Amino acid sequence: MIARAGFLIVFAFAAAAQTPDFDRVQIHVEPVQRNIYMLSGAGGNITVQVGSEGVLMVDTEYAPLAPKIMAEIHKLSPGPLRYIINTHVHPDHVGGNDAIAKLIPQDPLLPLKIIAHSNVLNRLTAPVPGQPPAPRDGLPLDEFATSRKNMHFNGEAIVIYHEPKAHTDGDSIVLFRGSDVIGAGDIFTPGSYPFIDIERGGSVQGEIAGLNHILELAIPAKTQEGGTYVIPGHGRICDDADVVEFRDMVVIVRDRIRDMIGKGMTLDRIKAAKPTMDYDTEYVSADSFVTADQFVESVYKSLAGGAK
Ligand SMILES: [Zn+2]
């Protein structure tokens, strides 16, 4: 119970520590491949797909950034914003939904649809003591409860896959089949340990399954560059090889901790044994959202509950 409270406090602290000065944040736009662009500012990366039918975006960062984000998207396409897909419930990915919905012109013939797995909607609408309810305009009311949702927009097939119990219980990855790009959400965060949010239904087993699924969908090119591009929840545009490296790290750390649990070691002893030590220089920096100890704790809790 104490450890659980500690994890929550650390999460709240990390979230607060990361709240940026929004006036100073600039939105960077990078072309990814064909119809797809990546926008980054503060919070999670945004994937944008543009074409003759309008605009689709994956995740929305924070509300105060909505005017800057929409100004950049308008430079890419004058078309209407038709879809927002949310990869999960964290505020640095859904925080701009409501502000963006209010900013755009309302057209009853072409209404904005906000899509997410139903676990995201359930968490956003569950009352939290002491907090106002999430604004209705920003809710993903076009929710889905199936393992995948198919769409066709701007001349390409788009598949949204639910990745169960991964970094939360409502994670989706978004495959743009024509452009050959995957929006991975926070299942994949190169340069940082994954934030496995146990309180919101995440687990290391689901995290690894999600990464393996991305690798099933991604096809490397014959040359070193190209092939499927993967847009992570945070960090730079990546390819198949980057996901392999990250997946291998998570699997190796999971195996080490599983062995230690098998030897009867407590969480404190496992943390003291530093099962991530050889990876810390690559995955921990001064502004890391997840510390090595937090990552170890989330893996331990995933496994110690009797799961494999
Ligand atoms: Zn997240």
PDB file of N, CA, C and O and ligand atoms in Angstrom, residues 88 90 92-93 167-168 186 195 234, ligand 1:
ATOM      1  N   HIS A  88      -4.346   7.140 -25.777  1.00  0.00           N
ATOM      2  CA  HIS A  88      -4.592   6.738 -24.387  1.00  0.00           C
ATOM      3  C   HIS A  88      -5.042   7.949 -23.583  1.00  0.00           C
ATOM      4  O   HIS A  88      -5.154   9.042 -24.123  1.00  0.00           O
ATOM      5  N   HIS A  90      -3.748   9.694 -20.898  1.00  0.00           N
ATOM      6  CA  HIS A  90      -2.912  10.660 -20.161  1.00  0.00           C
ATOM      7  C   HIS A  90      -3.102  12.086 -20.677  1.00  0.00           C
ATOM      8  O   HIS A  90      -3.252  12.306 -21.888  1.00  0.00           O
ATOM      9  N   ASP A  92      -1.240  14.601 -21.283  1.00  0.00           N
ATOM     10  CA  ASP A  92      -0.362  15.178 -22.310  1.00  0.00           C
ATOM     11  C   ASP A  92      -0.676  14.634 -23.709  1.00  0.00           C
ATOM     12  O   ASP A  92      -0.020  15.005 -24.677  1.00  0.00           O
ATOM     13  N   HIS A  93      -1.712  13.776 -23.796  1.00  0.00           N
ATOM     14  CA  HIS A  93      -2.139  13.254 -25.104  1.00  0.00           C
ATOM     15  C   HIS A  93      -3.595  13.610 -25.436  1.00  0.00           C
ATOM     16  O   HIS A  93      -3.948  13.688 -26.607  1.00  0.00           O
ATOM     17  N   HIS A 167       0.743   0.124 -21.746  1.00  0.00           N
ATOM     18  CA  HIS A 167       1.211   1.170 -20.815  1.00  0.00           C
ATOM     19  C   HIS A 167       0.037   1.706 -19.996  1.00  0.00           C
ATOM     20  O   HIS A 167       0.210   2.205 -18.883  1.00  0.00           O
ATOM     21  N   THR A 168      -1.217   1.533 -20.517  1.00  0.00           N
ATOM     22  CA  THR A 168      -2.454   1.671 -19.738  1.00  0.00           C
ATOM     23  C   THR A 168      -3.387   0.559 -20.243  1.00  0.00           C
ATOM     24  O   THR A 168      -2.978  -0.254 -21.074  1.00  0.00           O
ATOM     25  N   ASP A 186       2.359   5.919 -26.254  1.00  0.00           N
ATOM     26  CA  ASP A 186       3.399   5.789 -25.225  1.00  0.00           C
ATOM     27  C   ASP A 186       3.846   4.354 -24.976  1.00  0.00           C
ATOM     28  O   ASP A 186       4.650   4.113 -24.076  1.00  0.00           O
ATOM     29  N   PHE A 195       6.632   4.163 -19.407  1.00  0.00           N
ATOM     30  CA  PHE A 195       5.840   4.447 -18.208  1.00  0.00           C
ATOM     31  C   PHE A 195       4.695   3.441 -18.184  1.00  0.00           C
ATOM     32  O   PHE A 195       3.688   3.623 -18.856  1.00  0.00           O
ATOM     33  N   HIS A 234       6.679   9.900 -27.334  1.00  0.00           N
ATOM     34  CA  HIS A 234       7.596  11.011 -27.065  1.00  0.00           C
ATOM     35  C   HIS A 234       8.907  10.670 -27.758  1.00  0.00           C
ATOM     36  O   HIS A 234       9.303   9.504 -27.773  1.00  0.00           O
TER      37      HIS A 234
HETATM   38 ZN    ZN B   1       1.180   8.211 -21.503  1.00  0.00          ZN
END
